[in-house]
Amino acid sequence: MIVTFTANPSLDRTVALPGPLERGEVQRAVSVRQESGGKGVNVSRALVASGLESLAVLPGADSDPVLAGLREHAVPFVPLPIDEPLRTNVALTEPGGVTTKINEPGPALDENQQEALIKLLVESSRGATWVVLAGSLPPGFPSDFYATAARRLRSSADGTAPRIAVDSSGLPLAAALTGGPEGMPDLLKPNAEELAELAAAAGFPPASGDELEADPAAAAAAAAAVVRSGVGAVLATLGSKGAVLVTADGAWLATHPPVAAVSTVGAGDSALAGYLLAHGRGAAPADCLRQAVAHGAAAASLPGSTVPAVNQTTPDAVTITALRKD
Protein backbone atom coordinates (compact mmCIF):
# COMPACT_ATOMS: atom_id res chain seq x y z
CA MET A 1 0.00 0.00 0.00
CA ILE A 2 1.08 3.57 -0.72
CA VAL A 3 0.07 6.25 1.78
CA THR A 4 -0.09 9.88 0.72
CA PHE A 5 -0.03 12.81 3.10
CA THR A 6 -1.49 16.17 2.08
CA ALA A 7 -1.36 18.76 4.85
CA ASN A 8 -2.96 21.46 2.68
CA PRO A 9 -5.56 19.76 0.43
CA SER A 10 -7.84 21.71 -1.84
CA LEU A 11 -10.89 21.71 -4.02
CA ASP A 12 -9.36 22.31 -7.45
CA ARG A 13 -11.54 24.27 -9.87
CA THR A 14 -10.30 24.40 -13.46
CA VAL A 15 -11.79 27.03 -15.76
CA ALA A 16 -11.12 26.43 -19.47
CA LEU A 17 -10.95 29.59 -21.58
CA PRO A 18 -11.70 29.69 -25.33
CA GLY A 19 -8.61 31.79 -26.04
CA PRO A 20 -5.65 33.47 -24.34
CA LEU A 21 -6.21 34.96 -20.88
CA GLU A 22 -6.96 38.68 -21.23
CA ARG A 23 -6.18 40.58 -18.04
CA GLY A 24 -8.80 43.11 -17.06
CA GLU A 25 -11.37 41.80 -19.55
CA VAL A 26 -14.55 39.74 -19.24
CA GLN A 27 -14.17 36.24 -20.67
CA ARG A 28 -16.66 33.40 -20.83
CA ALA A 29 -15.50 29.93 -19.83
CA VAL A 30 -15.81 26.97 -22.15
CA SER A 31 -16.10 24.58 -19.22
CA VAL A 32 -15.55 24.33 -15.48
CA ARG A 33 -14.42 21.20 -13.63
CA GLN A 34 -13.67 20.56 -10.00
CA GLU A 35 -11.78 17.73 -8.31
CA SER A 36 -10.49 16.93 -4.85
CA GLY A 37 -6.87 17.98 -5.01
CA GLY A 38 -3.55 18.70 -3.42
CA LYS A 39 -0.42 16.87 -4.53
CA GLY A 40 -0.78 13.83 -2.29
CA VAL A 41 -4.49 13.55 -3.00
CA ASN A 42 -3.76 13.61 -6.73
CA VAL A 43 -1.19 10.83 -6.36
CA SER A 44 -3.72 8.68 -4.47
CA ARG A 45 -6.37 9.37 -7.09
CA ALA A 46 -4.01 8.29 -9.88
CA LEU A 47 -2.92 5.14 -8.05
CA VAL A 48 -6.48 4.09 -7.24
CA ALA A 49 -7.51 4.75 -10.86
CA SER A 50 -4.86 2.20 -11.88
CA GLY A 51 -6.01 -0.41 -9.38
CA LEU A 52 -3.25 0.12 -6.80
CA GLU A 53 -4.05 0.29 -3.09
CA SER A 54 -3.54 3.79 -1.70
CA LEU A 55 -4.67 5.69 1.37
CA ALA A 56 -4.84 9.50 1.58
CA VAL A 57 -4.16 11.14 4.96
CA LEU A 58 -5.34 14.73 5.22
CA PRO A 59 -7.18 17.24 7.43
CA GLY A 60 -10.80 18.10 6.75
CA ALA A 61 -14.33 18.15 8.12
CA ASP A 62 -16.51 15.16 7.27
CA SER A 63 -18.81 17.38 5.22
CA ASP A 64 -16.02 19.18 3.34
CA PRO A 65 -16.34 19.03 -0.48
CA VAL A 66 -12.77 17.71 -0.77
CA LEU A 67 -13.64 14.64 1.32
CA ALA A 68 -16.96 14.27 -0.50
CA GLY A 69 -15.06 14.15 -3.79
CA LEU A 70 -12.79 11.41 -2.50
CA ARG A 71 -15.82 9.35 -1.48
CA GLU A 72 -17.37 9.89 -4.90
CA HIS A 73 -14.28 8.49 -6.62
CA ALA A 74 -13.82 5.66 -4.09
CA VAL A 75 -10.42 6.92 -2.93
CA PRO A 76 -9.76 5.62 0.61
CA PHE A 77 -8.82 8.34 3.08
CA VAL A 78 -8.27 9.00 6.79
CA PRO A 79 -9.05 12.59 7.85
CA LEU A 80 -8.08 14.64 10.86
CA PRO A 81 -11.33 16.48 11.69
CA ILE A 82 -11.01 20.27 11.66
CA ASP A 83 -13.61 23.03 11.93
CA GLU A 84 -12.52 25.30 9.08
CA PRO A 85 -13.25 24.60 5.40
CA LEU A 86 -10.38 23.52 3.18
CA ARG A 87 -9.11 25.87 0.51
CA THR A 88 -10.23 26.23 -3.09
CA ASN A 89 -7.62 26.60 -5.84
CA VAL A 90 -8.48 27.97 -9.27
CA ALA A 91 -6.66 27.13 -12.50
CA LEU A 92 -7.28 29.03 -15.74
CA THR A 93 -6.35 26.99 -18.80
CA GLU A 94 -5.86 28.40 -22.28
CA PRO A 95 -5.87 26.46 -25.56
CA GLY A 96 -2.53 24.70 -25.87
CA GLY A 97 -2.33 23.94 -22.17
CA VAL A 98 -1.01 27.27 -20.80
CA THR A 99 -2.19 27.29 -17.19
CA THR A 100 -2.50 30.11 -14.65
CA LYS A 101 -3.04 28.98 -11.05
CA ILE A 102 -4.41 30.93 -8.10
CA ASN A 103 -3.91 29.01 -4.86
CA GLU A 104 -5.48 29.97 -1.54
CA PRO A 105 -3.33 29.67 1.62
CA GLY A 106 -5.57 27.13 3.38
CA PRO A 107 -6.73 26.97 7.01
CA ALA A 108 -4.18 27.47 9.77
CA LEU A 109 -3.64 24.48 12.08
CA ASP A 110 -2.24 24.93 15.59
CA GLU A 111 0.60 22.91 17.14
CA ASN A 112 -1.79 20.36 18.66
CA GLN A 113 -3.38 19.74 15.27
CA GLN A 114 0.03 19.47 13.64
CA GLU A 115 1.06 16.83 16.17
CA ALA A 116 -2.25 15.03 15.68
CA LEU A 117 -1.62 14.96 11.93
CA ILE A 118 1.79 13.35 12.37
CA LYS A 119 0.37 10.77 14.77
CA LEU A 120 -2.42 9.99 12.30
CA LEU A 121 0.12 9.65 9.50
CA VAL A 122 2.36 7.32 11.52
CA GLU A 123 -0.56 5.13 12.57
CA SER A 124 -2.00 4.99 9.05
CA SER A 125 1.37 4.13 7.49
CA ARG A 126 2.08 0.89 9.33
CA GLY A 127 2.83 -1.74 6.71
CA ALA A 128 2.98 0.79 3.84
CA THR A 129 5.65 0.39 1.15
CA TRP A 130 5.83 4.12 0.38
CA VAL A 131 4.70 7.30 2.11
CA VAL A 132 4.36 10.38 -0.09
CA LEU A 133 4.71 13.73 1.71
CA ALA A 134 3.40 16.23 -0.78
CA GLY A 135 2.32 19.78 -1.43
CA SER A 136 2.49 23.09 0.35
CA LEU A 137 2.13 23.47 4.10
CA PRO A 138 -0.75 25.38 5.74
CA PRO A 139 -0.08 28.72 7.45
CA GLY A 140 1.81 28.36 10.73
CA PHE A 141 3.51 25.06 9.95
CA PRO A 142 7.28 24.91 10.50
CA SER A 143 9.16 24.65 7.20
CA ASP A 144 10.89 21.43 8.35
CA PHE A 145 7.58 19.62 8.96
CA TYR A 146 8.32 17.01 6.30
CA ALA A 147 11.75 16.23 7.76
CA THR A 148 10.10 15.82 11.18
CA ALA A 149 7.41 13.57 9.72
CA ALA A 150 10.03 11.42 7.96
CA ARG A 151 12.00 10.93 11.19
CA ARG A 152 8.85 10.00 13.09
CA LEU A 153 7.78 7.53 10.42
CA ARG A 154 11.12 5.76 10.57
CA SER A 155 11.52 5.80 14.34
CA SER A 156 7.97 4.49 14.83
CA ALA A 157 8.16 1.66 12.31
CA ASP A 158 7.46 -1.74 13.86
CA GLY A 159 9.40 -3.54 11.15
CA THR A 160 10.69 -2.22 7.86
CA ALA A 161 10.11 1.51 7.55
CA PRO A 162 8.32 2.71 4.44
CA ARG A 163 10.24 4.47 1.69
CA ILE A 164 9.55 8.20 1.75
CA ALA A 165 8.95 10.44 -1.25
CA VAL A 166 8.71 14.24 -1.01
CA ASP A 167 7.09 16.48 -3.61
CA SER A 168 6.85 20.08 -2.49
CA SER A 169 8.36 23.48 -3.27
CA GLY A 170 10.07 26.46 -1.66
CA LEU A 171 11.10 26.25 1.98
CA PRO A 172 9.24 22.99 2.78
CA LEU A 173 11.12 21.25 -0.04
CA ALA A 174 14.52 22.68 0.93
CA ALA A 175 13.94 21.93 4.62
CA ALA A 176 13.04 18.32 3.80
CA LEU A 177 16.79 17.80 3.30
CA THR A 178 17.78 19.18 6.70
CA GLY A 179 16.56 16.35 8.91
CA GLY A 180 19.77 14.32 8.94
CA PRO A 181 20.01 10.70 7.76
CA GLU A 182 16.77 9.69 9.52
CA GLY A 183 14.82 12.46 7.83
CA MET A 184 16.30 12.23 4.32
CA PRO A 185 13.84 11.30 1.54
CA ASP A 186 14.29 8.17 -0.53
CA LEU A 187 12.87 10.06 -3.52
CA LEU A 188 12.45 13.72 -4.41
CA LYS A 189 10.15 14.85 -7.25
CA PRO A 190 11.06 18.47 -8.14
CA ASN A 191 10.32 20.32 -11.35
CA ALA A 192 13.15 22.14 -13.14
CA GLU A 193 12.83 25.35 -11.13
CA GLU A 194 12.75 23.49 -7.81
CA LEU A 195 15.70 21.33 -8.90
CA ALA A 196 17.73 24.45 -9.66
CA GLU A 197 17.13 25.76 -6.13
CA LEU A 198 17.97 22.42 -4.48
CA ALA A 199 21.10 21.91 -6.57
CA ALA A 200 22.41 25.42 -5.80
CA ALA A 201 22.03 24.68 -2.09
CA ALA A 202 24.01 21.47 -2.66
CA GLY A 203 26.90 23.38 -4.27
CA PHE A 204 25.94 23.01 -7.94
CA PRO A 205 26.73 26.05 -10.13
CA PRO A 206 23.73 28.41 -10.25
CA ALA A 207 21.34 27.72 -13.11
CA SER A 208 17.76 28.70 -13.86
CA GLY A 209 14.90 26.29 -14.18
CA ASP A 210 14.59 27.20 -17.86
CA GLU A 211 18.26 26.32 -18.41
CA LEU A 212 17.87 22.92 -16.75
CA GLU A 213 14.64 22.21 -18.62
CA ALA A 214 16.36 22.94 -21.92
CA ASP A 215 19.47 20.87 -21.09
CA PRO A 216 18.68 17.41 -19.67
CA ALA A 217 22.38 16.66 -19.19
CA ALA A 218 22.69 19.71 -16.94
CA ALA A 219 19.50 18.68 -15.14
CA ALA A 220 20.99 15.24 -14.50
CA ALA A 221 24.18 16.81 -13.14
CA ALA A 222 22.14 19.07 -10.88
CA ALA A 223 20.10 16.12 -9.63
CA ALA A 224 23.31 14.18 -9.00
CA ALA A 225 24.49 16.99 -6.71
CA VAL A 226 21.28 16.57 -4.71
CA VAL A 227 21.71 12.80 -4.56
CA ARG A 228 25.25 13.27 -3.22
CA SER A 229 23.75 15.26 -0.34
CA GLY A 230 22.06 12.07 0.86
CA VAL A 231 18.80 11.78 -1.09
CA GLY A 232 18.13 8.30 -2.44
CA ALA A 233 16.93 9.38 -5.91
CA VAL A 234 15.72 12.46 -7.76
CA LEU A 235 12.91 12.30 -10.30
CA ALA A 236 12.96 15.74 -11.96
CA THR A 237 10.13 16.58 -14.36
CA LEU A 238 11.12 18.89 -17.22
CA GLY A 239 7.74 19.81 -18.70
CA SER A 240 7.42 18.90 -22.37
CA LYS A 241 11.11 17.88 -22.38
CA GLY A 242 10.31 14.76 -20.32
CA ALA A 243 12.03 13.89 -17.06
CA VAL A 244 15.34 12.73 -15.65
CA LEU A 245 15.93 10.16 -12.92
CA VAL A 246 19.20 10.13 -11.01
CA THR A 247 20.22 7.58 -8.40
CA ALA A 248 23.57 6.67 -6.89
CA ASP A 249 23.91 4.07 -9.66
CA GLY A 250 22.89 5.93 -12.81
CA ALA A 251 21.06 8.69 -14.62
CA TRP A 252 18.42 8.48 -17.34
CA LEU A 253 16.37 10.81 -19.52
CA ALA A 254 12.86 9.87 -20.67
CA THR A 255 11.01 11.69 -23.44
CA HIS A 256 7.52 11.21 -24.84
CA PRO A 257 6.29 12.29 -28.29
CA PRO A 258 4.43 15.62 -28.13
CA VAL A 259 0.84 15.45 -26.93
CA ALA A 260 -1.98 17.92 -27.43
CA ALA A 261 -1.77 19.61 -24.03
CA VAL A 262 -5.13 20.46 -22.46
CA SER A 263 -4.17 21.15 -18.84
CA THR A 264 -0.88 20.74 -16.98
CA VAL A 265 -2.58 20.76 -13.56
CA GLY A 266 -1.57 17.59 -11.71
CA ALA A 267 0.75 16.30 -14.45
CA GLY A 268 3.71 16.19 -12.08
CA ASP A 269 1.62 14.38 -9.46
CA SER A 270 0.59 11.83 -12.07
CA ALA A 271 4.24 11.38 -13.02
CA LEU A 272 5.08 10.54 -9.42
CA ALA A 273 2.15 8.11 -9.31
CA GLY A 274 3.43 6.42 -12.48
CA TYR A 275 6.88 6.01 -10.95
CA LEU A 276 5.45 4.47 -7.78
CA LEU A 277 3.14 2.22 -9.77
CA ALA A 278 6.07 0.79 -11.74
CA HIS A 279 8.27 0.57 -8.63
CA GLY A 280 5.58 -1.45 -6.87
CA ARG A 281 5.66 -3.92 -9.75
CA GLY A 282 9.41 -4.40 -9.35
CA ALA A 283 10.45 -2.40 -12.41
CA ALA A 284 14.04 -1.27 -12.91
CA PRO A 285 14.77 2.44 -12.34
CA ALA A 286 14.70 3.31 -16.04
CA ASP A 287 11.33 1.64 -16.45
CA CYS A 288 9.96 3.44 -13.38
CA LEU A 289 11.01 6.64 -15.16
CA ARG A 290 9.36 5.41 -18.36
CA GLN A 291 6.00 4.98 -16.62
CA ALA A 292 6.40 8.33 -14.83
CA VAL A 293 6.74 10.19 -18.13
CA ALA A 294 3.92 8.19 -19.71
CA HIS A 295 1.65 9.12 -16.82
CA GLY A 296 2.66 12.79 -16.93
CA ALA A 297 2.06 13.02 -20.68
CA ALA A 298 -1.34 11.37 -20.36
CA ALA A 299 -2.34 13.77 -17.57
CA ALA A 300 -1.38 16.81 -19.64
CA SER A 301 -3.72 15.63 -22.40
CA LEU A 302 -6.73 15.44 -20.05
CA PRO A 303 -8.94 18.32 -18.88
CA GLY A 304 -8.65 19.99 -15.49
CA SER A 305 -6.84 17.99 -12.83
CA THR A 306 -8.08 14.68 -14.24
CA VAL A 307 -5.61 11.87 -13.53
CA PRO A 308 -5.03 9.00 -15.97
CA ALA A 309 -5.36 5.28 -15.31
CA VAL A 310 -2.44 3.15 -16.43
CA ASN A 311 -4.40 1.88 -19.45
CA GLN A 312 -4.60 5.49 -20.69
CA THR A 313 -0.82 5.84 -20.78
CA THR A 314 1.63 4.91 -23.55
CA PRO A 315 4.90 3.79 -21.95
CA ASP A 316 5.98 2.05 -25.18
CA ALA A 317 6.15 5.51 -26.79
CA VAL A 318 8.69 6.73 -24.23
CA THR A 319 12.36 6.87 -25.23
CA ILE A 320 14.95 6.23 -22.51
CA THR A 321 18.49 7.58 -22.80
CA ALA A 322 21.30 6.89 -20.32
CA LEU A 323 23.06 10.05 -19.16
CA ARG A 324 26.23 10.97 -17.33
CA LYS A 325 25.77 12.21 -13.77
CA ASP A 326 28.62 14.72 -13.87
Coordinates of C-alpha atoms in Angstrom, one line a residue:
M1 CA 0.0 0.0 0.0
I2 CA 1.1 3.6 -0.7
V3 CA 0.1 6.3 1.8
T4 CA -0.1 9.9 0.7
F5 CA 0.0 12.8 3.1
T6 CA -1.5 16.2 2.1
A7 CA -1.4 18.8 4.8
N8 CA -3.0 21.5 2.7
P9 CA -5.6 19.8 0.4
S10 CA -7.8 21.7 -1.8
L11 CA -10.9 21.7 -4.0
D12 CA -9.4 22.3 -7.5
R13 CA -11.5 24.3 -9.9
T14 CA -10.3 24.4 -13.5
V15 CA -11.8 27.0 -15.8
A16 CA -11.1 26.4 -19.5
L17 CA -10.9 29.6 -21.6
P18 CA -11.7 29.7 -25.3
G19 CA -8.6 31.8 -26.0
P20 CA -5.6 33.5 -24.3
L21 CA -6.2 35.0 -20.9
E22 CA -7.0 38.7 -21.2
R23 CA -6.2 40.6 -18.0
G24 CA -8.8 43.1 -17.1
E25 CA -11.4 41.8 -19.6
V26 CA -14.5 39.7 -19.2
Q27 CA -14.2 36.2 -20.7
R28 CA -16.7 33.4 -20.8
A29 CA -15.5 29.9 -19.8
V30 CA -15.8 27.0 -22.1
S31 CA -16.1 24.6 -19.2
V32 CA -15.6 24.3 -15.5
R33 CA -14.4 21.2 -13.6
Q34 CA -13.7 20.6 -10.0
E35 CA -11.8 17.7 -8.3
S36 CA -10.5 16.9 -4.8
G37 CA -6.9 18.0 -5.0
G38 CA -3.5 18.7 -3.4
K39 CA -0.4 16.9 -4.5
G40 CA -0.8 13.8 -2.3
V41 CA -4.5 13.6 -3.0
N42 CA -3.8 13.6 -6.7
V43 CA -1.2 10.8 -6.4
S44 CA -3.7 8.7 -4.5
R45 CA -6.4 9.4 -7.1
A46 CA -4.0 8.3 -9.9
L47 CA -2.9 5.1 -8.1
V48 CA -6.5 4.1 -7.2
A49 CA -7.5 4.7 -10.9
S50 CA -4.9 2.2 -11.9
G51 CA -6.0 -0.4 -9.4
L52 CA -3.3 0.1 -6.8
E53 CA -4.0 0.3 -3.1
S54 CA -3.5 3.8 -1.7
L55 CA -4.7 5.7 1.4
A56 CA -4.8 9.5 1.6
V57 CA -4.2 11.1 5.0
L58 CA -5.3 14.7 5.2
P59 CA -7.2 17.2 7.4
G60 CA -10.8 18.1 6.7
A61 CA -14.3 18.1 8.1
D62 CA -16.5 15.2 7.3
S63 CA -18.8 17.4 5.2
D64 CA -16.0 19.2 3.3
P65 CA -16.3 19.0 -0.5
V66 CA -12.8 17.7 -0.8
L67 CA -13.6 14.6 1.3
A68 CA -17.0 14.3 -0.5
G69 CA -15.1 14.2 -3.8
L70 CA -12.8 11.4 -2.5
R71 CA -15.8 9.4 -1.5
E72 CA -17.4 9.9 -4.9
H73 CA -14.3 8.5 -6.6
A74 CA -13.8 5.7 -4.1
V75 CA -10.4 6.9 -2.9
P76 CA -9.8 5.6 0.6
F77 CA -8.8 8.3 3.1
V78 CA -8.3 9.0 6.8
P79 CA -9.1 12.6 7.8
L80 CA -8.1 14.6 10.9
P81 CA -11.3 16.5 11.7
I82 CA -11.0 20.3 11.7
D83 CA -13.6 23.0 11.9
E84 CA -12.5 25.3 9.1
P85 CA -13.2 24.6 5.4
L86 CA -10.4 23.5 3.2
R87 CA -9.1 25.9 0.5
T88 CA -10.2 26.2 -3.1
N89 CA -7.6 26.6 -5.8
V90 CA -8.5 28.0 -9.3
A91 CA -6.7 27.1 -12.5
L92 CA -7.3 29.0 -15.7
T93 CA -6.4 27.0 -18.8
E94 CA -5.9 28.4 -22.3
P95 CA -5.9 26.5 -25.6
G96 CA -2.5 24.7 -25.9
G97 CA -2.3 23.9 -22.2
V98 CA -1.0 27.3 -20.8
T99 CA -2.2 27.3 -17.2
T100 CA -2.5 30.1 -14.6
K101 CA -3.0 29.0 -11.1
I102 CA -4.4 30.9 -8.1
N103 CA -3.9 29.0 -4.9
E104 CA -5.5 30.0 -1.5
P105 CA -3.3 29.7 1.6
G106 CA -5.6 27.1 3.4
P107 CA -6.7 27.0 7.0
A108 CA -4.2 27.5 9.8
L109 CA -3.6 24.5 12.1
D110 CA -2.2 24.9 15.6
E111 CA 0.6 22.9 17.1
N112 CA -1.8 20.4 18.7
Q113 CA -3.4 19.7 15.3
Q114 CA 0.0 19.5 13.6
E115 CA 1.1 16.8 16.2
A116 CA -2.2 15.0 15.7
L117 CA -1.6 15.0 11.9
I118 CA 1.8 13.4 12.4
K119 CA 0.4 10.8 14.8
L120 CA -2.4 10.0 12.3
L121 CA 0.1 9.6 9.5
V122 CA 2.4 7.3 11.5
E123 CA -0.6 5.1 12.6
S124 CA -2.0 5.0 9.0
S125 CA 1.4 4.1 7.5
R126 CA 2.1 0.9 9.3
G127 CA 2.8 -1.7 6.7
A128 CA 3.0 0.8 3.8
T129 CA 5.6 0.4 1.2
W130 CA 5.8 4.1 0.4
V131 CA 4.7 7.3 2.1
V132 CA 4.4 10.4 -0.1
L133 CA 4.7 13.7 1.7
A134 CA 3.4 16.2 -0.8
G135 CA 2.3 19.8 -1.4
S136 CA 2.5 23.1 0.3
L137 CA 2.1 23.5 4.1
P138 CA -0.7 25.4 5.7
P139 CA -0.1 28.7 7.4
G140 CA 1.8 28.4 10.7
F141 CA 3.5 25.1 10.0
P142 CA 7.3 24.9 10.5
S143 CA 9.2 24.7 7.2
D144 CA 10.9 21.4 8.3
F145 CA 7.6 19.6 9.0
Y146 CA 8.3 17.0 6.3
A147 CA 11.7 16.2 7.8
T148 CA 10.1 15.8 11.2
A149 CA 7.4 13.6 9.7
A150 CA 10.0 11.4 8.0
R151 CA 12.0 10.9 11.2
R152 CA 8.9 10.0 13.1
L153 CA 7.8 7.5 10.4
R154 CA 11.1 5.8 10.6
S155 CA 11.5 5.8 14.3
S156 CA 8.0 4.5 14.8
A157 CA 8.2 1.7 12.3
D158 CA 7.5 -1.7 13.9
G159 CA 9.4 -3.5 11.2
T160 CA 10.7 -2.2 7.9
A161 CA 10.1 1.5 7.6
P162 CA 8.3 2.7 4.4
R163 CA 10.2 4.5 1.7
I164 CA 9.6 8.2 1.7
A165 CA 9.0 10.4 -1.3
V166 CA 8.7 14.2 -1.0
D167 CA 7.1 16.5 -3.6
S168 CA 6.9 20.1 -2.5
S169 CA 8.4 23.5 -3.3
G170 CA 10.1 26.5 -1.7
L171 CA 11.1 26.3 2.0
P172 CA 9.2 23.0 2.8
L173 CA 11.1 21.2 0.0
A174 CA 14.5 22.7 0.9
A175 CA 13.9 21.9 4.6
A176 CA 13.0 18.3 3.8
L177 CA 16.8 17.8 3.3
T178 CA 17.8 19.2 6.7
G179 CA 16.6 16.3 8.9
G180 CA 19.8 14.3 8.9
P181 CA 20.0 10.7 7.8
E182 CA 16.8 9.7 9.5
G183 CA 14.8 12.5 7.8
M184 CA 16.3 12.2 4.3
P185 CA 13.8 11.3 1.5
D186 CA 14.3 8.2 -0.5
L187 CA 12.9 10.1 -3.5
L188 CA 12.5 13.7 -4.4
K189 CA 10.2 14.9 -7.2
P190 CA 11.1 18.5 -8.1
N191 CA 10.3 20.3 -11.3
A192 CA 13.1 22.1 -13.1
E193 CA 12.8 25.3 -11.1
E194 CA 12.8 23.5 -7.8
L195 CA 15.7 21.3 -8.9
A196 CA 17.7 24.5 -9.7
E197 CA 17.1 25.8 -6.1
L198 CA 18.0 22.4 -4.5
A199 CA 21.1 21.9 -6.6
A200 CA 22.4 25.4 -5.8
A201 CA 22.0 24.7 -2.1
A202 CA 24.0 21.5 -2.7
G203 CA 26.9 23.4 -4.3
F204 CA 25.9 23.0 -7.9
P205 CA 26.7 26.0 -10.1
P206 CA 23.7 28.4 -10.3
A207 CA 21.3 27.7 -13.1
S208 CA 17.8 28.7 -13.9
G209 CA 14.9 26.3 -14.2
D210 CA 14.6 27.2 -17.9
E211 CA 18.3 26.3 -18.4
L212 CA 17.9 22.9 -16.7
E213 CA 14.6 22.2 -18.6
A214 CA 16.4 22.9 -21.9
D215 CA 19.5 20.9 -21.1
P216 CA 18.7 17.4 -19.7
A217 CA 22.4 16.7 -19.2
A218 CA 22.7 19.7 -16.9
A219 CA 19.5 18.7 -15.1
A220 CA 21.0 15.2 -14.5
A221 CA 24.2 16.8 -13.1
A222 CA 22.1 19.1 -10.9
A223 CA 20.1 16.1 -9.6
A224 CA 23.3 14.2 -9.0
A225 CA 24.5 17.0 -6.7
V226 CA 21.3 16.6 -4.7
V227 CA 21.7 12.8 -4.6
R228 CA 25.3 13.3 -3.2
S229 CA 23.7 15.3 -0.3
G230 CA 22.1 12.1 0.9
V231 CA 18.8 11.8 -1.1
G232 CA 18.1 8.3 -2.4
A233 CA 16.9 9.4 -5.9
V234 CA 15.7 12.5 -7.8
L235 CA 12.9 12.3 -10.3
A236 CA 13.0 15.7 -12.0
T237 CA 10.1 16.6 -14.4
L238 CA 11.1 18.9 -17.2
G239 CA 7.7 19.8 -18.7
S240 CA 7.4 18.9 -22.4
K241 CA 11.1 17.9 -22.4
G242 CA 10.3 14.8 -20.3
A243 CA 12.0 13.9 -17.1
V244 CA 15.3 12.7 -15.6
L245 CA 15.9 10.2 -12.9
V246 CA 19.2 10.1 -11.0
T247 CA 20.2 7.6 -8.4
A248 CA 23.6 6.7 -6.9
D249 CA 23.9 4.1 -9.7
G250 CA 22.9 5.9 -12.8
A251 CA 21.1 8.7 -14.6
W252 CA 18.4 8.5 -17.3
L253 CA 16.4 10.8 -19.5
A254 CA 12.9 9.9 -20.7
T255 CA 11.0 11.7 -23.4
H256 CA 7.5 11.2 -24.8
P257 CA 6.3 12.3 -28.3
P258 CA 4.4 15.6 -28.1
V259 CA 0.8 15.4 -26.9
A260 CA -2.0 17.9 -27.4
A261 CA -1.8 19.6 -24.0
V262 CA -5.1 20.5 -22.5
S263 CA -4.2 21.1 -18.8
T264 CA -0.9 20.7 -17.0
V265 CA -2.6 20.8 -13.6
G266 CA -1.6 17.6 -11.7
A267 CA 0.7 16.3 -14.5
G268 CA 3.7 16.2 -12.1
D269 CA 1.6 14.4 -9.5
S270 CA 0.6 11.8 -12.1
A271 CA 4.2 11.4 -13.0
L272 CA 5.1 10.5 -9.4
A273 CA 2.1 8.1 -9.3
G274 CA 3.4 6.4 -12.5
Y275 CA 6.9 6.0 -11.0
L276 CA 5.4 4.5 -7.8
L277 CA 3.1 2.2 -9.8
A278 CA 6.1 0.8 -11.7
H279 CA 8.3 0.6 -8.6
G280 CA 5.6 -1.4 -6.9
R281 CA 5.7 -3.9 -9.8
G282 CA 9.4 -4.4 -9.3
A283 CA 10.4 -2.4 -12.4
A284 CA 14.0 -1.3 -12.9
P285 CA 14.8 2.4 -12.3
A286 CA 14.7 3.3 -16.0
D287 CA 11.3 1.6 -16.4
C288 CA 10.0 3.4 -13.4
L289 CA 11.0 6.6 -15.2
R290 CA 9.4 5.4 -18.4
Q291 CA 6.0 5.0 -16.6
A292 CA 6.4 8.3 -14.8
V293 CA 6.7 10.2 -18.1
A294 CA 3.9 8.2 -19.7
H295 CA 1.6 9.1 -16.8
G296 CA 2.7 12.8 -16.9
A297 CA 2.1 13.0 -20.7
A298 CA -1.3 11.4 -20.4
A299 CA -2.3 13.8 -17.6
A300 CA -1.4 16.8 -19.6
S301 CA -3.7 15.6 -22.4
L302 CA -6.7 15.4 -20.1
P303 CA -8.9 18.3 -18.9
G304 CA -8.6 20.0 -15.5
S305 CA -6.8 18.0 -12.8
T306 CA -8.1 14.7 -14.2
V307 CA -5.6 11.9 -13.5
P308 CA -5.0 9.0 -16.0
A309 CA -5.4 5.3 -15.3
V310 CA -2.4 3.1 -16.4
N311 CA -4.4 1.9 -19.4
Q312 CA -4.6 5.5 -20.7
T313 CA -0.8 5.8 -20.8
T314 CA 1.6 4.9 -23.5
P315 CA 4.9 3.8 -21.9
D316 CA 6.0 2.1 -25.2
A317 CA 6.1 5.5 -26.8
V318 CA 8.7 6.7 -24.2
T319 CA 12.4 6.9 -25.2
I320 CA 15.0 6.2 -22.5
T321 CA 18.5 7.6 -22.8
A322 CA 21.3 6.9 -20.3
L323 CA 23.1 10.1 -19.2
R324 CA 26.2 11.0 -17.3
K325 CA 25.8 12.2 -13.8
D326 CA 28.6 14.7 -13.9

